[in-house]
Amino acid sequence: MTRVVRMIQGRWKLPILFRLYADPSMRTSRLRRDLPGISQKMLTQHLRELESDRLIERIDFGEKPPRVEYQLSEAGKGLLPVLIATRNFSASHPA
Amino acid sequence: MTRVVRMIQGRWKLPILFRLYADPSMRTSRLRRDLPGISQKMLTQHLRELESDRLIERIDFGEKPPRVEYQLSEAGKGLLPVLIATRNFSASHPA
DNA sequence: CGGCATCCTTTCTGATACTG
DNA sequence: CAGTATCAGAAAGGATGCCG
């Protein structure tokens, strides 16, 4: 359990996963636009960590200019119930 | 959503909630014993934060020596689906 | 027993500049 | 566009000592 906690720990981990849950495949720039306030650094860093935790997959189209997309891996999709439960809780929870 | 993310952010937040989910009411000392590695400081600090976020309730029995118990609040119980989903994911996820 | 205060270290995050 | 590198500040966490 501690392991899962660590995997989703980080200011933007869940928000990123949420975006990839709402949109199956997202380009880096779009991901960034959809996460107001995130810095270039944290976006990349978190994406790298999520990737090495096998929760997301990075697809490099090898184009020029660069085009890279991210999506939930099969393992990552196992988190959907967590994401959904979190969203539900959030929705039923006025500040 | 950001708000919920912040509420469960912290090395021991989810582990604490998990313990209170497994055992409806827990004494401080027991909570501490059940969370190997947690420091006195972080336990208290996280409990305070969870309390001010209304996820748990603190019951002071006003005894001497002190006896204090913590439990999930009604609002906190709304997190059960999240906890359960997290546990399931964790269980289905070998390192 | 449960908790507070302090100090210190580690980790995290953001800003900025630069690259292919 | 996507990413790396570096630096500095902020925040998180741990150790210790003390109290009612």
mmCIF file of C-alpha atoms (C1' of nucleotides) in Angstrom:
data_model
loop_
_atom_site.group_PDB
_atom_site.id
_atom_site.type_symbol
_atom_site.label_atom_id
_atom_site.label_comp_id
_atom_site.label_asym_id
_atom_site.label_seq_id
_atom_site.Cartn_x
_atom_site.Cartn_y
_atom_site.Cartn_z
ATOM 1 C CA MET A 1 0.000 0.000 0.000
ATOM 2 C CA THR A 2 2.825 2.306 0.891
ATOM 3 C CA ARG A 3 4.029 1.722 -2.623
ATOM 4 C CA VAL A 4 0.830 2.943 -4.213
ATOM 5 C CA VAL A 5 0.804 5.927 -1.901
ATOM 6 C CA ARG A 6 4.257 6.844 -3.099
ATOM 7 C CA MET A 7 3.298 6.424 -6.734
ATOM 8 C CA ILE A 8 0.496 8.961 -6.521
ATOM 9 C CA GLN A 9 2.306 11.297 -4.188
ATOM 10 C CA GLY A 10 3.287 14.608 -5.690
ATOM 11 C CA ARG A 11 1.511 17.839 -6.306
ATOM 12 C CA TRP A 12 0.449 16.948 -9.847
ATOM 13 C CA LYS A 13 0.436 13.170 -10.023
ATOM 14 C CA LEU A 14 -3.286 12.718 -9.628
ATOM 15 C CA PRO A 15 -4.189 15.734 -11.743
ATOM 16 C CA ILE A 16 -2.066 14.312 -14.557
ATOM 17 C CA LEU A 17 -3.638 10.890 -14.225
ATOM 18 C CA PHE A 18 -7.027 12.557 -14.224
ATOM 19 C CA ARG A 19 -6.315 14.277 -17.485
ATOM 20 C CA LEU A 20 -5.199 11.047 -19.054
ATOM 21 C CA TYR A 21 -8.293 9.406 -17.745
ATOM 22 C CA ALA A 22 -10.529 12.047 -19.310
ATOM 23 C CA ASP A 23 -8.550 12.066 -22.542
ATOM 24 C CA PRO A 24 -7.007 8.741 -23.511
ATOM 25 C CA SER A 25 -4.039 10.269 -25.232
ATOM 26 C CA MET A 26 -2.570 13.673 -24.617
ATOM 27 C CA ARG A 27 0.204 15.616 -26.155
ATOM 28 C CA THR A 28 2.684 17.200 -23.766
ATOM 29 C CA SER A 29 1.752 20.756 -24.624
ATOM 30 C CA ARG A 30 -1.932 20.066 -24.193
ATOM 31 C CA LEU A 31 -1.344 18.357 -20.890
ATOM 32 C CA ARG A 32 0.501 21.408 -19.790
ATOM 33 C CA ARG A 33 -2.209 23.786 -20.886
ATOM 34 C CA ASP A 34 -4.784 21.726 -19.063
ATOM 35 C CA LEU A 35 -2.901 21.874 -15.809
ATOM 36 C CA PRO A 36 -2.746 25.550 -15.009
ATOM 37 C CA GLY A 37 0.094 26.350 -12.704
ATOM 38 C CA ILE A 38 2.259 23.345 -13.410
ATOM 39 C CA SER A 39 5.799 24.153 -14.374
ATOM 40 C CA GLN A 40 7.629 22.654 -17.301
ATOM 41 C CA LYS A 41 9.946 20.955 -14.888
ATOM 42 C CA MET A 42 7.323 19.321 -12.724
ATOM 43 C CA LEU A 43 5.350 18.167 -15.709
ATOM 44 C CA THR A 44 8.333 16.362 -17.191
ATOM 45 C CA GLN A 45 9.511 15.079 -13.845
ATOM 46 C CA HIS A 46 6.149 13.663 -12.879
ATOM 47 C CA LEU A 47 5.642 12.166 -16.301
ATOM 48 C CA ARG A 48 8.998 10.420 -15.972
ATOM 49 C CA GLU A 49 8.102 9.048 -12.570
ATOM 50 C CA LEU A 50 4.676 7.880 -13.636
ATOM 51 C CA GLU A 51 6.316 6.232 -16.582
ATOM 52 C CA SER A 52 8.931 4.435 -14.534
ATOM 53 C CA ASP A 53 6.149 3.308 -12.215
ATOM 54 C CA ARG A 54 4.510 1.881 -15.331
ATOM 55 C CA LEU A 55 1.323 3.844 -14.849
ATOM 56 C CA ILE A 56 1.602 5.720 -18.109
ATOM 57 C CA GLU A 57 3.212 5.206 -21.468
ATOM 58 C CA ARG A 58 5.171 7.666 -23.491
ATOM 59 C CA ILE A 59 4.787 7.614 -27.232
ATOM 60 C CA ASP A 60 7.381 9.476 -29.208
ATOM 61 C CA PHE A 61 6.310 9.940 -32.808
ATOM 62 C CA GLY A 62 9.828 10.812 -33.780
ATOM 63 C CA GLU A 63 8.625 13.786 -35.745
ATOM 64 C CA LYS A 64 10.120 17.141 -36.192
ATOM 65 C CA PRO A 65 9.075 19.326 -34.556
ATOM 66 C CA PRO A 66 8.773 16.838 -31.717
ATOM 67 C CA ARG A 67 5.470 15.194 -31.020
ATOM 68 C CA VAL A 68 5.033 13.110 -27.908
ATOM 69 C CA GLU A 69 1.891 11.716 -26.385
ATOM 70 C CA TYR A 70 1.123 10.127 -23.082
ATOM 71 C CA GLN A 71 -1.542 7.675 -22.083
ATOM 72 C CA LEU A 72 -2.507 5.425 -19.234
ATOM 73 C CA SER A 73 -0.873 2.018 -19.428
ATOM 74 C CA GLU A 74 -2.898 -1.109 -18.824
ATOM 75 C CA ALA A 75 -1.592 -1.114 -15.278
ATOM 76 C CA GLY A 76 -2.422 2.542 -14.988
ATOM 77 C CA LYS A 77 -5.983 1.864 -15.961
ATOM 78 C CA GLY A 78 -6.191 -0.213 -12.829
ATOM 79 C CA LEU A 79 -6.212 3.128 -11.078
ATOM 80 C CA LEU A 80 -9.452 4.164 -12.706
ATOM 81 C CA PRO A 81 -11.558 3.084 -9.730
ATOM 82 C CA VAL A 82 -9.361 5.205 -7.507
ATOM 83 C CA LEU A 83 -9.682 8.193 -9.803
ATOM 84 C CA ILE A 84 -13.408 7.791 -10.115
ATOM 85 C CA ALA A 85 -13.894 7.359 -6.387
ATOM 86 C CA THR A 86 -11.797 10.445 -5.792
ATOM 87 C CA ARG A 87 -13.782 12.467 -8.278
ATOM 88 C CA ASN A 88 -17.030 11.336 -6.715
ATOM 89 C CA PHE A 89 -15.864 12.239 -3.274
ATOM 90 C CA SER A 90 -14.711 15.584 -4.533
ATOM 91 C CA ALA A 91 -18.014 16.235 -6.265
ATOM 92 C CA SER A 92 -20.017 15.415 -3.167
ATOM 93 C CA HIS A 93 -17.779 17.682 -1.163
ATOM 94 C CA PRO A 94 -18.418 21.365 -1.251
ATOM 95 C CA ALA A 95 -15.528 23.313 0.221
ATOM 96 C CA MET B 1 -10.376 18.053 -6.997
ATOM 97 C CA THR B 2 -7.181 19.845 -6.148
ATOM 98 C CA ARG B 3 -8.643 20.222 -2.714
ATOM 99 C CA VAL B 4 -9.112 16.507 -2.201
ATOM 100 C CA VAL B 5 -5.649 15.865 -3.547
ATOM 101 C CA ARG B 6 -4.237 18.186 -0.953
ATOM 102 C CA MET B 7 -6.230 16.592 1.835
ATOM 103 C CA ILE B 8 -4.747 13.164 1.219
ATOM 104 C CA GLN B 9 -1.295 14.408 0.385
ATOM 105 C CA GLY B 10 1.336 13.545 2.936
ATOM 106 C CA ARG B 11 3.421 10.515 3.613
ATOM 107 C CA TRP B 12 1.031 9.071 6.199
ATOM 108 C CA LYS B 13 -2.367 10.528 5.394
ATOM 109 C CA LEU B 14 -3.715 7.527 3.561
ATOM 110 C CA PRO B 15 -2.097 5.002 5.889
ATOM 111 C CA ILE B 16 -3.760 6.734 8.834
ATOM 112 C CA LEU B 17 -7.114 6.785 7.116
ATOM 113 C CA PHE B 18 -6.644 3.132 6.295
ATOM 114 C CA ARG B 19 -6.096 2.244 9.876
ATOM 115 C CA LEU B 20 -9.228 4.132 10.894
ATOM 116 C CA TYR B 21 -11.095 2.392 8.168
ATOM 117 C CA ALA B 22 -10.007 -1.027 9.410
ATOM 118 C CA ASP B 23 -10.575 -0.103 13.037
ATOM 119 C CA PRO B 24 -13.415 2.348 13.612
ATOM 120 C CA SER B 25 -11.819 3.928 16.641
ATOM 121 C CA MET B 26 -8.155 4.011 17.482
ATOM 122 C CA ARG B 27 -6.182 5.279 20.374
ATOM 123 C CA THR B 28 -3.166 7.451 19.537
ATOM 124 C CA SER B 29 -0.626 4.980 20.851
ATOM 125 C CA ARG B 30 -2.172 2.122 18.939
ATOM 126 C CA LEU B 31 -2.286 4.173 15.779
ATOM 127 C CA ARG B 32 1.353 4.847 16.229
ATOM 128 C CA ARG B 33 2.259 1.243 16.791
ATOM 129 C CA ASP B 34 0.351 0.257 13.699
ATOM 130 C CA LEU B 35 2.238 2.693 11.521
ATOM 131 C CA PRO B 36 5.834 1.570 11.778
ATOM 132 C CA GLY B 37 8.204 4.336 10.953
ATOM 133 C CA ILE B 38 5.926 7.244 11.656
ATOM 134 C CA SER B 39 7.324 9.822 14.019
ATOM 135 C CA GLN B 40 5.452 11.300 16.928
ATOM 136 C CA LYS B 41 5.533 14.617 15.194
ATOM 137 C CA MET B 42 4.100 13.493 11.895
ATOM 138 C CA LEU B 43 1.415 11.450 13.551
ATOM 139 C CA THR B 44 0.142 14.413 15.512
ATOM 140 C CA GLN B 45 0.586 16.804 12.641
ATOM 141 C CA HIS B 46 -1.292 14.668 10.183
ATOM 142 C CA LEU B 47 -4.019 13.944 12.670
ATOM 143 C CA ARG B 48 -4.451 17.671 13.177
ATOM 144 C CA GLU B 49 -4.674 18.283 9.475
ATOM 145 C CA LEU B 50 -7.111 15.472 8.877
ATOM 146 C CA GLU B 51 -9.163 16.833 11.729
ATOM 147 C CA SER B 52 -9.228 20.360 10.406
ATOM 148 C CA ASP B 53 -10.188 18.950 7.023
ATOM 149 C CA ARG B 54 -13.079 17.287 8.830
ATOM 150 C CA LEU B 55 -12.105 13.831 7.712
ATOM 151 C CA ILE B 56 -11.579 12.485 11.204
ATOM 152 C CA GLU B 57 -12.793 13.271 14.685
ATOM 153 C CA ARG B 58 -10.757 13.496 17.816
ATOM 154 C CA ILE B 59 -12.301 12.255 21.015
ATOM 155 C CA ASP B 60 -10.634 13.299 24.214
ATOM 156 C CA PHE B 61 -11.874 11.248 27.121
ATOM 157 C CA GLY B 62 -10.441 13.756 29.527
ATOM 158 C CA GLU B 63 -8.923 11.002 31.588
ATOM 159 C CA LYS B 64 -5.680 10.828 33.423
ATOM 160 C CA PRO B 65 -3.456 9.461 32.113
ATOM 161 C CA PRO B 66 -4.682 10.920 28.845
ATOM 162 C CA ARG B 67 -6.833 8.867 26.559
ATOM 163 C CA VAL B 68 -7.631 10.101 23.086
ATOM 164 C CA GLU B 69 -9.221 8.265 20.216
ATOM 165 C CA TYR B 70 -9.638 9.064 16.563
ATOM 166 C CA GLN B 71 -12.215 7.945 14.088
ATOM 167 C CA LEU B 72 -13.446 8.708 10.618
ATOM 168 C CA SER B 73 -16.038 11.453 10.534
ATOM 169 C CA GLU B 74 -19.166 11.065 8.462
ATOM 170 C CA ALA B 75 -17.492 13.116 5.783
ATOM 171 C CA GLY B 76 -14.385 11.005 6.124
ATOM 172 C CA LYS B 77 -16.395 7.889 5.492
ATOM 173 C CA GLY B 78 -17.109 9.324 2.088
ATOM 174 C CA LEU B 79 -13.526 8.434 1.359
ATOM 175 C CA LEU B 80 -14.141 4.740 1.852
ATOM 176 C CA PRO B 81 -14.572 4.093 -1.880
ATOM 177 C CA VAL B 82 -11.238 5.757 -2.458
ATOM 178 C CA LEU B 83 -9.563 3.699 0.236
ATOM 179 C CA ILE B 84 -11.108 0.495 -1.002
ATOM 180 C CA ALA B 85 -10.210 1.204 -4.609
ATOM 181 C CA THR B 86 -6.669 1.996 -3.551
ATOM 182 C CA ARG B 87 -6.379 -1.190 -1.563
ATOM 183 C CA ASN B 88 -7.708 -3.206 -4.471
ATOM 184 C CA PHE B 89 -5.281 -1.646 -6.854
ATOM 185 C CA SER B 90 -2.476 -2.263 -4.434
ATOM 186 C CA ALA B 91 -3.500 -5.887 -3.968
ATOM 187 C CA SER B 92 -3.639 -6.536 -7.670
ATOM 188 C CA HIS B 93 -0.263 -4.968 -8.065
ATOM 189 C CA PRO B 94 2.770 -6.996 -7.267
ATOM 190 C CA ALA B 95 5.879 -4.887 -6.969
ATOM 191 C "C1'" DC C 1 -0.179 8.850 27.445
ATOM 192 C "C1'" DG C 2 -0.654 12.271 24.287
ATOM 193 C "C1'" DG C 3 1.303 16.222 22.795
ATOM 194 C "C1'" DC C 4 4.182 20.611 21.907
ATOM 195 C "C1'" DA C 5 8.479 23.123 20.640
ATOM 196 C "C1'" DT C 6 12.808 23.355 18.588
ATOM 197 C "C1'" DC C 7 16.390 22.398 15.539
ATOM 198 C "C1'" DC C 8 18.214 20.237 11.572
ATOM 199 C "C1'" DT C 9 18.144 17.633 7.236
ATOM 200 C "C1'" DT C 10 15.960 16.106 3.215
ATOM 201 C "C1'" DT C 11 12.863 16.511 -0.355
ATOM 202 C "C1'" DC C 12 9.985 19.081 -3.346
ATOM 203 C "C1'" DT C 13 8.851 22.692 -6.245
ATOM 204 C "C1'" DG C 14 9.357 26.840 -9.098
ATOM 205 C "C1'" DA C 15 12.073 30.163 -11.990
ATOM 206 C "C1'" DT C 16 15.266 30.765 -15.460
ATOM 207 C "C1'" DA C 17 18.173 29.770 -19.185
ATOM 208 C "C1'" DC C 18 19.370 26.749 -22.854
ATOM 209 C "C1'" DT C 19 19.182 22.707 -26.606
ATOM 210 C "C1'" DG C 20 17.949 19.729 -30.810
ATOM 211 C "C1'" DC D 1 7.657 21.297 -29.279
ATOM 212 C "C1'" DA D 2 9.564 18.661 -25.850
ATOM 213 C "C1'" DG D 3 13.000 18.438 -22.957
ATOM 214 C "C1'" DT D 4 17.414 19.201 -19.874
ATOM 215 C "C1'" DA D 5 20.240 21.672 -16.371
ATOM 216 C "C1'" DT D 6 20.955 24.554 -12.590
ATOM 217 C "C1'" DC D 7 19.874 27.124 -8.712
ATOM 218 C "C1'" DA D 8 17.351 28.888 -4.739
ATOM 219 C "C1'" DG D 9 13.457 28.955 -1.826
ATOM 220 C "C1'" DA D 10 9.694 26.466 0.356
ATOM 221 C "C1'" DA D 11 7.864 22.695 2.386
ATOM 222 C "C1'" DA D 12 8.002 18.184 4.454
ATOM 223 C "C1'" DG D 13 9.887 15.197 7.550
ATOM 224 C "C1'" DG D 14 12.819 13.298 11.521
ATOM 225 C "C1'" DA D 15 15.238 13.544 16.184
ATOM 226 C "C1'" DT D 16 15.294 15.143 20.577
ATOM 227 C "C1'" DG D 17 13.857 17.114 24.819
ATOM 228 C "C1'" DC D 18 10.212 18.595 27.722
ATOM 229 C "C1'" DC D 19 5.398 18.961 29.866
ATOM 230 C "C1'" DG D 20 0.716 18.039 32.341
#
